[in-house]
PDB file of C-alpha atoms and ligand atoms in Angstrom:
ATOM      1  CA  MET A 974     -29.603   3.390  11.914  1.00 33.00           C
ATOM      2  CA  SER A 975     -26.078   4.575  11.141  1.00 38.00           C
ATOM      3  CA  VAL A 976     -23.520   1.924  10.361  1.00 39.00           C
ATOM      4  CA  THR A 977     -20.547   4.279  10.580  1.00 45.00           C
ATOM      5  CA  ALA A 978     -18.488   3.586  13.673  1.00 46.00           C
ATOM      6  CA  VAL A 979     -16.139   6.529  13.758  1.00 50.00           C
ATOM      7  CA  SER A 980     -14.630   7.363  17.123  1.00 47.00           C
ATOM      8  CA  PRO A 981     -15.652  10.739  18.616  1.00 46.00           C
ATOM      9  CA  MET A 982     -12.228  10.930  20.358  1.00 58.00           C
ATOM     10  CA  ILE A 983      -9.908  13.665  19.169  1.00 66.00           C
ATOM     11  CA  PRO A 984      -6.433  12.134  18.782  1.00 78.00           C
ATOM     12  CA  ASP A 985      -3.385  13.854  20.056  1.00 90.00           C
ATOM     13  CA  ALA A 986       0.310  13.514  19.054  1.00 94.00           C
ATOM     14  CA  SER A 987       0.843  10.477  21.173  1.00 92.00           C
ATOM     15  CA  ALA A 988      -1.858   8.552  19.293  1.00 95.00           C
ATOM     16  CA  PRO A 989      -0.688   5.913  16.681  1.00 96.00           C
ATOM     17  CA  VAL A 990      -0.568   6.288  12.957  1.00 97.00           C
ATOM     18  CA  GLY A 991      -2.698   3.690  11.124  1.00 98.00           C
ATOM     19  CA  ILE A 992      -1.198   2.013   8.013  1.00 98.00           C
ATOM     20  CA  PHE A 993      -3.191  -0.367   5.915  1.00 97.00           C
ATOM     21  CA  ASP A 994      -2.797  -2.474   2.833  1.00 97.00           C
ATOM     22  CA  SER A 995      -4.625  -5.351   1.162  1.00 96.00           C
ATOM     23  CA  GLY A 996      -1.900  -7.554   2.631  1.00 96.00           C
ATOM     24  CA  LEU A 997       1.788  -7.467   3.304  1.00 96.00           C
ATOM     25  CA  GLY A 998       2.877  -4.897   0.689  1.00 96.00           C
ATOM     26  CA  GLY A 999       2.279  -1.933   2.983  1.00 97.00           C
ATOM     27  CA  LEU A1000       5.094  -3.294   5.149  1.00 97.00           C
ATOM     28  CA  SER A1001       7.428  -1.706   2.568  1.00 96.00           C
ATOM     29  CA  VAL A1002       5.788   1.635   3.461  1.00 98.00           C
ATOM     30  CA  LEU A1003       5.933   0.888   7.203  1.00 98.00           C
ATOM     31  CA  ARG A1004       9.682   0.316   6.832  1.00 96.00           C
ATOM     32  CA  ALA A1005      10.101   3.785   5.368  1.00 97.00           C
ATOM     33  CA  VAL A1006       7.777   5.380   7.912  1.00 97.00           C
ATOM     34  CA  ARG A1007       9.795   3.781  10.796  1.00 95.00           C
ATOM     35  CA  ALA A1008      13.045   5.050   9.276  1.00 95.00           C
ATOM     36  CA  THR A1009      11.724   8.611   8.807  1.00 96.00           C
ATOM     37  CA  LEU A1010       9.538   8.887  11.988  1.00 95.00           C
ATOM     38  CA  PRO A1011      11.024   6.450  14.519  1.00 93.00           C
ATOM     39  CA  ARG A1012       9.095   7.944  17.435  1.00 94.00           C
ATOM     40  CA  GLU A1013       5.628   7.311  15.968  1.00 96.00           C
ATOM     41  CA  ARG A1014       3.486   4.486  17.269  1.00 95.00           C
ATOM     42  CA  LEU A1015       2.188   2.463  14.334  1.00 97.00           C
ATOM     43  CA  ILE A1016      -0.809   0.117  13.899  1.00 98.00           C
ATOM     44  CA  TYR A1017      -0.556  -1.924  10.652  1.00 98.00           C
ATOM     45  CA  VAL A1018      -3.546  -3.767   9.226  1.00 98.00           C
ATOM     46  CA  ALA A1019      -3.069  -6.338   6.528  1.00 97.00           C
ATOM     47  CA  ASP A1020      -6.333  -7.350   4.941  1.00 97.00           C
ATOM     48  CA  SER A1021      -4.720 -10.584   3.828  1.00 94.00           C
ATOM     49  CA  LEU A1022      -8.020 -12.494   4.028  1.00 94.00           C
ATOM     50  CA  HIS A1023      -9.165 -10.400   1.061  1.00 94.00           C
ATOM     51  CA  ALA A1024      -5.887  -9.976  -0.879  1.00 93.00           C
ATOM     52  CA  PRO A1025      -5.270  -9.438  -3.668  1.00 94.00           C
ATOM     53  CA  TYR A1026      -7.419  -6.346  -4.182  1.00 93.00           C
ATOM     54  CA  GLY A1027      -5.975  -5.828  -7.688  1.00 86.00           C
ATOM     55  CA  GLU A1028      -8.389  -8.194  -9.287  1.00 79.00           C
ATOM     56  CA  ARG A1029     -11.466  -7.204  -7.266  1.00 89.00           C
ATOM     57  CA  ASP A1030     -14.242  -4.919  -8.362  1.00 89.00           C
ATOM     58  CA  ASP A1031     -14.247  -1.223  -7.422  1.00 89.00           C
ATOM     59  CA  ASP A1032     -17.062  -1.326  -4.893  1.00 92.00           C
ATOM     60  CA  PHE A1033     -15.415  -4.128  -2.988  1.00 94.00           C
ATOM     61  CA  ILE A1034     -12.154  -2.126  -2.670  1.00 94.00           C
ATOM     62  CA  VAL A1035     -13.984   1.058  -1.544  1.00 94.00           C
ATOM     63  CA  ASP A1036     -15.949  -0.977   1.005  1.00 95.00           C
ATOM     64  CA  ARG A1037     -12.868  -2.635   2.569  1.00 96.00           C
ATOM     65  CA  THR A1038     -10.900   0.611   2.578  1.00 96.00           C
ATOM     66  CA  MET A1039     -13.690   2.419   4.455  1.00 96.00           C
ATOM     67  CA  ALA A1040     -14.214  -0.485   6.900  1.00 96.00           C
ATOM     68  CA  ILE A1041     -10.560  -0.639   7.760  1.00 97.00           C
ATOM     69  CA  GLY A1042     -10.190   3.120   7.911  1.00 97.00           C
ATOM     70  CA  GLU A1043     -13.109   3.303  10.345  1.00 96.00           C
ATOM     71  CA  TRP A1044     -11.662   0.479  12.420  1.00 97.00           C
ATOM     72  CA  LEU A1045      -8.377   2.281  12.691  1.00 97.00           C
ATOM     73  CA  VAL A1046     -10.064   5.498  13.744  1.00 96.00           C
ATOM     74  CA  GLY A1047     -11.874   3.408  16.372  1.00 96.00           C
ATOM     75  CA  GLN A1048      -8.466   2.241  17.625  1.00 97.00           C
ATOM     76  CA  GLY A1049      -7.525   5.880  18.124  1.00 96.00           C
ATOM     77  CA  ALA A1050      -5.397   6.446  14.969  1.00 97.00           C
ATOM     78  CA  LYS A1051      -4.449  10.126  14.518  1.00 97.00           C
ATOM     79  CA  ALA A1052      -3.643   9.706  10.788  1.00 98.00           C
ATOM     80  CA  LEU A1053      -4.013   7.038   8.106  1.00 98.00           C
ATOM     81  CA  VAL A1054      -1.597   5.839   5.458  1.00 98.00           C
ATOM     82  CA  VAL A1055      -3.433   3.942   2.709  1.00 98.00           C
ATOM     83  CA  ALA A1056      -0.342   1.983   1.766  1.00 98.00           C
ATOM     84  CA  CYS A1057      -1.954   0.388  -1.236  1.00 97.00           C
ATOM     85  CA  ASN A1058      -1.897   1.858  -4.732  1.00 97.00           C
ATOM     86  CA  THR A1059      -5.016  -0.105  -5.676  1.00 95.00           C
ATOM     87  CA  ALA A1060      -7.092   1.140  -2.735  1.00 96.00           C
ATOM     88  CA  THR A1061      -5.774   4.695  -3.255  1.00 96.00           C
ATOM     89  CA  ALA A1062      -6.724   4.607  -6.919  1.00 94.00           C
ATOM     90  CA  GLN A1063     -10.248   3.486  -6.215  1.00 90.00           C
ATOM     91  CA  SER A1064     -11.226   5.101  -2.950  1.00 92.00           C
ATOM     92  CA  ILE A1065      -8.953   7.890  -1.659  1.00 93.00           C
ATOM     93  CA  ALA A1066     -11.258  10.776  -2.476  1.00 92.00           C
ATOM     94  CA  LEU A1067     -14.221   9.131  -0.724  1.00 92.00           C
ATOM     95  CA  VAL A1068     -12.211   7.976   2.305  1.00 93.00           C
ATOM     96  CA  ARG A1069     -10.652  11.486   2.638  1.00 93.00           C
ATOM     97  CA  GLU A1070     -14.094  12.998   2.669  1.00 94.00           C
ATOM     98  CA  ARG A1071     -15.552  10.588   5.227  1.00 94.00           C
ATOM     99  CA  LEU A1072     -12.841   9.848   7.774  1.00 95.00           C
ATOM    100  CA  PRO A1073     -12.156  12.472  10.440  1.00 95.00           C
ATOM    101  CA  ILE A1074      -8.379  12.126  10.391  1.00 96.00           C
ATOM    102  CA  PRO A1075      -5.750  13.316   7.851  1.00 96.00           C
ATOM    103  CA  LEU A1076      -4.611  10.647   5.372  1.00 96.00           C
ATOM    104  CA  VAL A1077      -1.921   9.935   2.881  1.00 97.00           C
ATOM    105  CA  GLY A1078      -2.331   7.652  -0.172  1.00 97.00           C
ATOM    106  CA  VAL A1079       0.134   5.980  -2.498  1.00 96.00           C
ATOM    107  CA  GLU A1080       0.422   6.486  -6.289  1.00 96.00           C
ATOM    108  CA  PRO A1081       2.839   5.020  -8.853  1.00 98.00           C
ATOM    109  CA  GLY A1082       5.860   7.284  -9.304  1.00 98.00           C
ATOM    110  CA  VAL A1083       5.137   8.414 -12.892  1.00 98.00           C
ATOM    111  CA  LYS A1084       6.443  11.902 -12.240  1.00 97.00           C
ATOM    112  CA  PRO A1085       9.833  10.940 -10.719  1.00 97.00           C
ATOM    113  CA  ALA A1086      10.323   8.286 -13.411  1.00 98.00           C
ATOM    114  CA  ALA A1087       9.714  10.733 -16.225  1.00 98.00           C
ATOM    115  CA  ALA A1088      12.160  13.064 -14.565  1.00 97.00           C
ATOM    116  CA  VAL A1089      15.042  10.508 -14.365  1.00 97.00           C
ATOM    117  CA  SER A1090      14.642   8.341 -17.484  1.00 98.00           C
ATOM    118  CA  LYS A1091      17.335   8.964 -20.058  1.00 98.00           C
ATOM    119  CA  SER A1092      16.108   6.505 -22.701  1.00 98.00           C
ATOM    120  CA  ARG A1093      12.606   8.016 -22.307  1.00 98.00           C
ATOM    121  CA  VAL A1094      11.134   4.535 -22.013  1.00 98.00           C
ATOM    122  CA  VAL A1095       9.777   3.619 -18.645  1.00 98.00           C
ATOM    123  CA  GLY A1096       8.188   0.359 -17.427  1.00 98.00           C
ATOM    124  CA  VAL A1097       5.354   0.307 -14.863  1.00 98.00           C
ATOM    125  CA  LEU A1098       4.422  -2.767 -12.915  1.00 98.00           C
ATOM    126  CA  ALA A1099       1.128  -2.360 -10.987  1.00 97.00           C
ATOM    127  CA  THR A1100      -2.120  -4.159 -10.397  1.00 95.00           C
ATOM    128  CA  ALA A1101      -4.743  -4.401 -13.179  1.00 94.00           C
ATOM    129  CA  VAL A1102      -7.112  -2.173 -11.080  1.00 93.00           C
ATOM    130  CA  THR A1103      -4.459   0.533 -10.608  1.00 95.00           C
ATOM    131  CA  LEU A1104      -3.537   0.547 -14.311  1.00 96.00           C
ATOM    132  CA  ARG A1105      -7.125   0.888 -15.477  1.00 94.00           C
ATOM    133  CA  SER A1106      -8.041   3.585 -12.874  1.00 94.00           C
ATOM    134  CA  ALA A1107      -8.832   7.167 -13.875  1.00 95.00           C
ATOM    135  CA  ARG A1108      -6.270   8.394 -11.290  1.00 95.00           C
ATOM    136  CA  PHE A1109      -3.421   6.485 -13.020  1.00 97.00           C
ATOM    137  CA  GLN A1110      -4.577   7.712 -16.424  1.00 97.00           C
ATOM    138  CA  SER A1111      -4.509  11.262 -15.061  1.00 97.00           C
ATOM    139  CA  LEU A1112      -0.923  10.755 -13.735  1.00 97.00           C
ATOM    140  CA  LEU A1113       0.184   9.716 -17.208  1.00 98.00           C
ATOM    141  CA  ASP A1114      -1.619  12.666 -18.803  1.00 98.00           C
ATOM    142  CA  ARG A1115      -0.006  15.115 -16.418  1.00 98.00           C
ATOM    143  CA  TYR A1116       3.495  13.800 -16.116  1.00 98.00           C
ATOM    144  CA  ALA A1117       4.541  11.319 -18.846  1.00 97.00           C
ATOM    145  CA  GLY A1118       5.572  14.164 -21.180  1.00 96.00           C
ATOM    146  CA  ASP A1119       7.670  12.690 -24.029  1.00 97.00           C
ATOM    147  CA  CYS A1120       8.255   9.411 -22.165  1.00 98.00           C
ATOM    148  CA  ARG A1121       6.798   6.197 -23.385  1.00 98.00           C
ATOM    149  CA  PHE A1122       5.321   4.197 -20.499  1.00 98.00           C
ATOM    150  CA  ILE A1123       5.020   0.422 -20.898  1.00 98.00           C
ATOM    151  CA  CYS A1124       2.381  -0.642 -18.362  1.00 98.00           C
ATOM    152  CA  GLN A1125       2.223  -4.257 -17.273  1.00 98.00           C
ATOM    153  CA  ALA A1126      -0.213  -5.788 -14.787  1.00 97.00           C
ATOM    154  CA  GLY A1127       1.725  -7.903 -12.315  1.00 97.00           C
ATOM    155  CA  HIS A1128      -0.744 -10.825 -12.158  1.00 96.00           C
ATOM    156  CA  GLY A1129       0.517 -13.314  -9.618  1.00 97.00           C
ATOM    157  CA  LEU A1130       3.153 -11.123  -7.947  1.00 97.00           C
ATOM    158  CA  VAL A1131       0.991 -10.026  -4.964  1.00 95.00           C
ATOM    159  CA  GLN A1132      -0.002 -13.680  -4.310  1.00 94.00           C
ATOM    160  CA  ALA A1133       3.740 -14.653  -4.358  1.00 96.00           C
ATOM    161  CA  VAL A1134       4.696 -12.023  -1.804  1.00 95.00           C
ATOM    162  CA  GLU A1135       1.674 -13.009   0.332  1.00 93.00           C
ATOM    163  CA  ARG A1136       3.195 -16.517   0.438  1.00 92.00           C
ATOM    164  CA  CYS A1137       6.573 -14.958   1.367  1.00 93.00           C
ATOM    165  CA  ASP A1138       7.904 -16.107  -1.963  1.00 96.00           C
ATOM    166  CA  THR A1139      10.390 -13.539  -3.241  1.00 96.00           C
ATOM    167  CA  SER A1140      12.798 -15.737  -5.166  1.00 96.00           C
ATOM    168  CA  SER A1141      11.356 -19.127  -6.327  1.00 98.00           C
ATOM    169  CA  PRO A1142      12.121 -20.271  -9.901  1.00 98.00           C
ATOM    170  CA  ALA A1143       8.384 -19.879 -10.795  1.00 98.00           C
ATOM    171  CA  LEU A1144       8.323 -16.301  -9.479  1.00 98.00           C
ATOM    172  CA  MET A1145      11.569 -15.465 -11.346  1.00 98.00           C
ATOM    173  CA  ALA A1146      10.124 -16.806 -14.608  1.00 98.00           C
ATOM    174  CA  LEU A1147       6.908 -14.809 -14.126  1.00 98.00           C
ATOM    175  CA  LEU A1148       8.811 -11.636 -13.346  1.00 98.00           C
ATOM    176  CA  GLU A1149      11.139 -12.162 -16.289  1.00 98.00           C
ATOM    177  CA  SER A1150       8.123 -12.481 -18.626  1.00 98.00           C
ATOM    178  CA  TYR A1151       6.975  -9.033 -17.376  1.00 98.00           C
ATOM    179  CA  LEU A1152      10.372  -7.360 -17.553  1.00 98.00           C
ATOM    180  CA  ALA A1153      11.735  -8.769 -20.839  1.00 98.00           C
ATOM    181  CA  PRO A1154       9.446  -6.672 -23.126  1.00 98.00           C
ATOM    182  CA  MET A1155      10.423  -3.562 -21.169  1.00 98.00           C
ATOM    183  CA  LEU A1156      14.069  -4.284 -21.458  1.00 98.00           C
ATOM    184  CA  ASP A1157      13.642  -5.158 -25.178  1.00 98.00           C
ATOM    185  CA  ALA A1158      12.068  -1.728 -25.622  1.00 98.00           C
ATOM    186  CA  ASN A1159      15.101  -0.112 -24.044  1.00 98.00           C
ATOM    187  CA  ALA A1160      13.400   0.948 -20.811  1.00 98.00           C
ATOM    188  CA  ASP A1161      15.909   2.265 -18.299  1.00 98.00           C
ATOM    189  CA  THR A1162      13.501   2.996 -15.438  1.00 98.00           C
ATOM    190  CA  LEU A1163      10.934   0.774 -13.636  1.00 98.00           C
ATOM    191  CA  VAL A1164       8.051   2.131 -11.530  1.00 98.00           C
ATOM    192  CA  LEU A1165       6.941  -0.196  -8.790  1.00 98.00           C
ATOM    193  CA  GLY A1166       3.244   0.772  -8.705  1.00 98.00           C
ATOM    194  CA  CYS A1167       2.284  -1.717  -6.011  1.00 97.00           C
ATOM    195  CA  THR A1168       3.569  -1.691  -2.453  1.00 97.00           C
ATOM    196  CA  HIS A1169       4.186  -5.453  -2.539  1.00 97.00           C
ATOM    197  CA  TYR A1170       6.742  -5.120  -5.306  1.00 97.00           C
ATOM    198  CA  PRO A1171       9.605  -3.515  -3.382  1.00 97.00           C
ATOM    199  CA  PHE A1172       9.995  -6.925  -1.671  1.00 96.00           C
ATOM    200  CA  LEU A1173      10.914  -8.238  -5.146  1.00 97.00           C
ATOM    201  CA  ASP A1174      13.708  -5.741  -5.673  1.00 96.00           C
ATOM    202  CA  ARG A1175      16.445  -8.333  -5.352  1.00 97.00           C
ATOM    203  CA  ALA A1176      14.621 -10.586  -7.883  1.00 98.00           C
ATOM    204  CA  ILE A1177      14.282  -7.630 -10.249  1.00 98.00           C
ATOM    205  CA  ARG A1178      17.995  -6.800  -9.863  1.00 97.00           C
ATOM    206  CA  GLN A1179      18.889 -10.376 -10.616  1.00 97.00           C
ATOM    207  CA  ILE A1180      16.898 -10.254 -13.897  1.00 98.00           C
ATOM    208  CA  ALA A1181      17.706  -6.711 -15.055  1.00 97.00           C
ATOM    209  CA  GLY A1182      21.012  -6.004 -13.363  1.00 96.00           C
ATOM    210  CA  GLU A1183      21.695  -2.293 -13.395  1.00 95.00           C
ATOM    211  CA  ARG A1184      19.701  -1.696 -16.557  1.00 97.00           C
ATOM    212  CA  LEU A1185      16.601  -0.491 -14.688  1.00 98.00           C
ATOM    213  CA  GLN A1186      16.580   2.197 -12.049  1.00 97.00           C
ATOM    214  CA  ILE A1187      13.789   1.377  -9.667  1.00 97.00           C
ATOM    215  CA  VAL A1188      11.287   4.016  -8.645  1.00 97.00           C
ATOM    216  CA  ASP A1189       9.621   3.162  -5.290  1.00 95.00           C
ATOM    217  CA  THR A1190       7.647   5.907  -3.602  1.00 95.00           C
ATOM    218  CA  SER A1191       7.719   4.595  -0.040  1.00 96.00           C
ATOM    219  CA  VAL A1192      10.288   7.175   1.162  1.00 95.00           C
ATOM    220  CA  ALA A1193       8.254   9.971  -0.438  1.00 96.00           C
ATOM    221  CA  ILE A1194       5.144   8.752   1.340  1.00 97.00           C
ATOM    222  CA  ALA A1195       6.930   8.734   4.694  1.00 98.00           C
ATOM    223  CA  ARG A1196       7.996  12.326   4.062  1.00 98.00           C
ATOM    224  CA  GLN A1197       4.504  13.295   3.088  1.00 98.00           C
ATOM    225  CA  LEU A1198       3.242  11.781   6.329  1.00 98.00           C
ATOM    226  CA  GLU A1199       5.816  13.793   8.235  1.00 98.00           C
ATOM    227  CA  ARG A1200       4.661  16.977   6.594  1.00 98.00           C
ATOM    228  CA  LEU A1201       1.040  16.124   7.295  1.00 97.00           C
ATOM    229  CA  LEU A1202       1.678  15.376  10.933  1.00 97.00           C
ATOM    230  CA  ASP A1203       3.560  18.616  11.302  1.00 96.00           C
ATOM    231  CA  ALA A1204       0.812  20.601   9.595  1.00 96.00           C
ATOM    232  CA  HIS A1205      -1.719  19.194  12.090  1.00 95.00           C
ATOM    233  CA  ALA A1206       0.553  19.525  15.115  1.00 95.00           C
ATOM    234  CA  LEU A1207       0.355  15.701  15.473  1.00 96.00           C
ATOM    235  CA  ARG A1208       4.018  14.796  15.285  1.00 95.00           C
ATOM    236  CA  ASN A1209       5.125  12.655  18.230  1.00 94.00           C
ATOM    237  CA  THR A1210       8.448  13.761  19.592  1.00 86.00           C
ATOM    238  CA  ALA A1211       8.224  12.101  23.007  1.00 82.00           C
ATOM    239  CA  GLN A1212       7.542   8.441  22.357  1.00 68.00           C
ATOM    240  CA  PRO A1213      10.588   6.177  22.510  1.00 70.00           C
ATOM    241  CA  ASP A1214      11.047   3.585  19.799  1.00 70.00           C
ATOM    242  CA  THR A1215       8.328   0.915  20.014  1.00 83.00           C
ATOM    243  CA  LEU A1216       7.467  -2.118  17.906  1.00 92.00           C
ATOM    244  CA  PRO A1217       4.487  -1.647  15.568  1.00 96.00           C
ATOM    245  CA  ARG A1218       1.153  -3.246  16.542  1.00 97.00           C
ATOM    246  CA  PHE A1219       0.651  -5.765  13.694  1.00 98.00           C
ATOM    247  CA  CYS A1220      -2.887  -6.850  12.833  1.00 98.00           C
ATOM    248  CA  SER A1221      -4.199  -9.215  10.139  1.00 97.00           C
ATOM    249  CA  THR A1222      -7.579 -10.327   8.928  1.00 97.00           C
ATOM    250  CA  ALA A1223      -6.027 -13.699   8.139  1.00 95.00           C
ATOM    251  CA  ASP A1224      -3.918 -15.896  10.395  1.00 94.00           C
ATOM    252  CA  GLY A1225      -0.911 -13.508  10.273  1.00 95.00           C
ATOM    253  CA  GLU A1226       1.710 -16.208   9.837  1.00 94.00           C
ATOM    254  CA  SER A1227       3.132 -14.863   6.587  1.00 93.00           C
ATOM    255  CA  GLN A1228       3.088 -11.365   7.998  1.00 95.00           C
ATOM    256  CA  ARG A1229       5.117 -12.397  11.014  1.00 95.00           C
ATOM    257  CA  GLN A1230       7.554 -14.283   8.726  1.00 94.00           C
ATOM    258  CA  LEU A1231       7.975 -11.434   6.196  1.00 93.00           C
ATOM    259  CA  ALA A1232       8.362  -8.792   8.867  1.00 95.00           C
ATOM    260  CA  ALA A1233      11.009 -10.843  10.599  1.00 95.00           C
ATOM    261  CA  SER A1234      12.975 -11.761   7.501  1.00 92.00           C
ATOM    262  CA  LEU A1235      12.772  -8.559   5.410  1.00 90.00           C
ATOM    263  CA  LEU A1236      12.212  -5.874   8.070  1.00 93.00           C
ATOM    264  CA  GLN A1237      13.993  -7.517  11.034  1.00 94.00           C
ATOM    265  CA  ILE A1238      10.850  -6.830  13.188  1.00 95.00           C
ATOM    266  CA  ASP A1239       9.960  -9.676  15.380  1.00 94.00           C
ATOM    267  CA  ALA A1240       6.507  -8.788  16.597  1.00 95.00           C
ATOM    268  CA  PRO A1241       3.325 -10.843  17.236  1.00 95.00           C
ATOM    269  CA  VAL A1242       0.434 -10.492  14.774  1.00 97.00           C
ATOM    270  CA  GLU A1243      -3.060 -10.048  16.162  1.00 97.00           C
ATOM    271  CA  HIS A1244      -5.935 -11.568  14.269  1.00 97.00           C
ATOM    272  CA  VAL A1245      -8.634  -8.935  13.770  1.00 97.00           C
ATOM    273  CA  ASP A1246     -12.104  -9.389  12.420  1.00 96.00           C
ATOM    274  CA  ILE A1247     -13.030  -6.282  10.390  1.00 96.00           C
ATOM    275  CA  ARG A1248     -16.425  -6.779   8.831  1.00 92.00           C
ATOM    276  CA  SER A1249     -17.273  -5.168   5.542  1.00 87.00           C
ATOM    277  CA  ARG A1250     -19.603  -2.202   5.876  1.00 74.00           C
ATOM    278  CA  ARG A1251     -22.008  -3.858   3.479  1.00 70.00           C
ATOM    279  CA  ALA A1252     -22.104  -6.915   5.731  1.00 62.00           C
ATOM    280  CA  ARG A1253     -22.981  -4.620   8.692  1.00 61.00           C
ATOM    281  CA  LEU A1254     -26.046  -3.148   6.973  1.00 51.00           C
ATOM    282  CA  PRO A1255     -29.334  -4.603   8.327  1.00 51.00           C
ATOM    283  CA  GLU A1256     -30.918  -7.221   6.078  1.00 45.00           C
ATOM    284  CA  PRO A1257     -33.783  -5.670   4.030  1.00 45.00           C
ATOM    285  CA  ASP A1258     -37.210  -6.883   5.070  1.00 48.00           C
ATOM    286  CA  ILE A1259     -38.514  -9.694   2.911  1.00 41.00           C
ATOM    287  CA  VAL A1260     -41.980  -8.860   1.630  1.00 39.00           C
TER     288      VAL A1260
HETATM  289  N1  LIG B2589      -0.089  -3.497  -2.189  1.00 62.94           N
HETATM  290  C1  LIG B2589      -1.236  -3.334  -3.091  1.00 62.94           C
HETATM  291  C2  LIG B2589      -0.995  -2.159  -4.031  1.00 62.94           C
HETATM  292  O1  LIG B2589      -0.144  -1.366  -3.750  1.00 62.94           O
HETATM  293  C3  LIG B2589      -1.599  -4.639  -3.741  1.00 62.94           C
HETATM  294  C4  LIG B2589      -2.973  -4.672  -4.231  1.00 62.94           C
HETATM  295  C5  LIG B2589      -3.513  -6.068  -4.296  1.00 62.94           C
HETATM  296  O2  LIG B2589      -3.816  -6.608  -3.226  1.00 62.94           O
HETATM  297  O3  LIG B2589      -3.649  -6.532  -5.439  1.00 62.94           O
HETATM  298  O4  LIG B2589      -1.709  -2.016  -5.034  1.00 62.94           O
END
């Protein structure tokens, strides 16, 4: 019996774009996609029930990414944005191979950071899984050049954003403990290697002032999506502006709050139950 529930429907340009993250971080990508492609219909899935992914094992992340990708295909998505560096690092090749729609992933902006840093010292904040992934190592090998990259796992930061905490004293102290060694080492550029972190930009500015230029790849991802839709003749030019369809595997309360306060989008959040593919496998016979 096959457990893959991929829709046989062939999407057209009026179909929605699916965007997914472990939680609320992908909303920073959704913001850029809406600005670049205001006519596209969007379905956003936050897997907040299972966030953070950044401290999960690799199989779990691949399993959730495939399950949510398949669910979005089943909802008629014409393209998928994996708006999560951690899920991209662990699963993008497999998901690209298995899903029948074009997709875009997210990677830390090592290349643009190396291009703009004058001090040749760059800080990277990302999840532990992203930093230890082969894809991230390969980005450093290809693009770091003569730059020194100080890589710091942002333990606790995803959880803070999931609680809609972008400025509490405890969060500021945590963030400062991550940024101080970078500033002490004369870093002049900071790569935000997790889509949750752009929501901490004001806090980062408060700590670092103008000493760090922030590299956030969300606008580049939106442009990449635009190119991809054009290449597949899937760009929607007719649809008037609509609110995104927000979905969450948790209760969606934080999502609604963060979208309203930081994106000025007041939209309801649907609870969705997206079972892991492993959980859908039939139980083995007990002998
Ligand atoms: N927004 C995800 C990323 O870009 C966060 C991963 C997590 O849930 O730890 O990596």
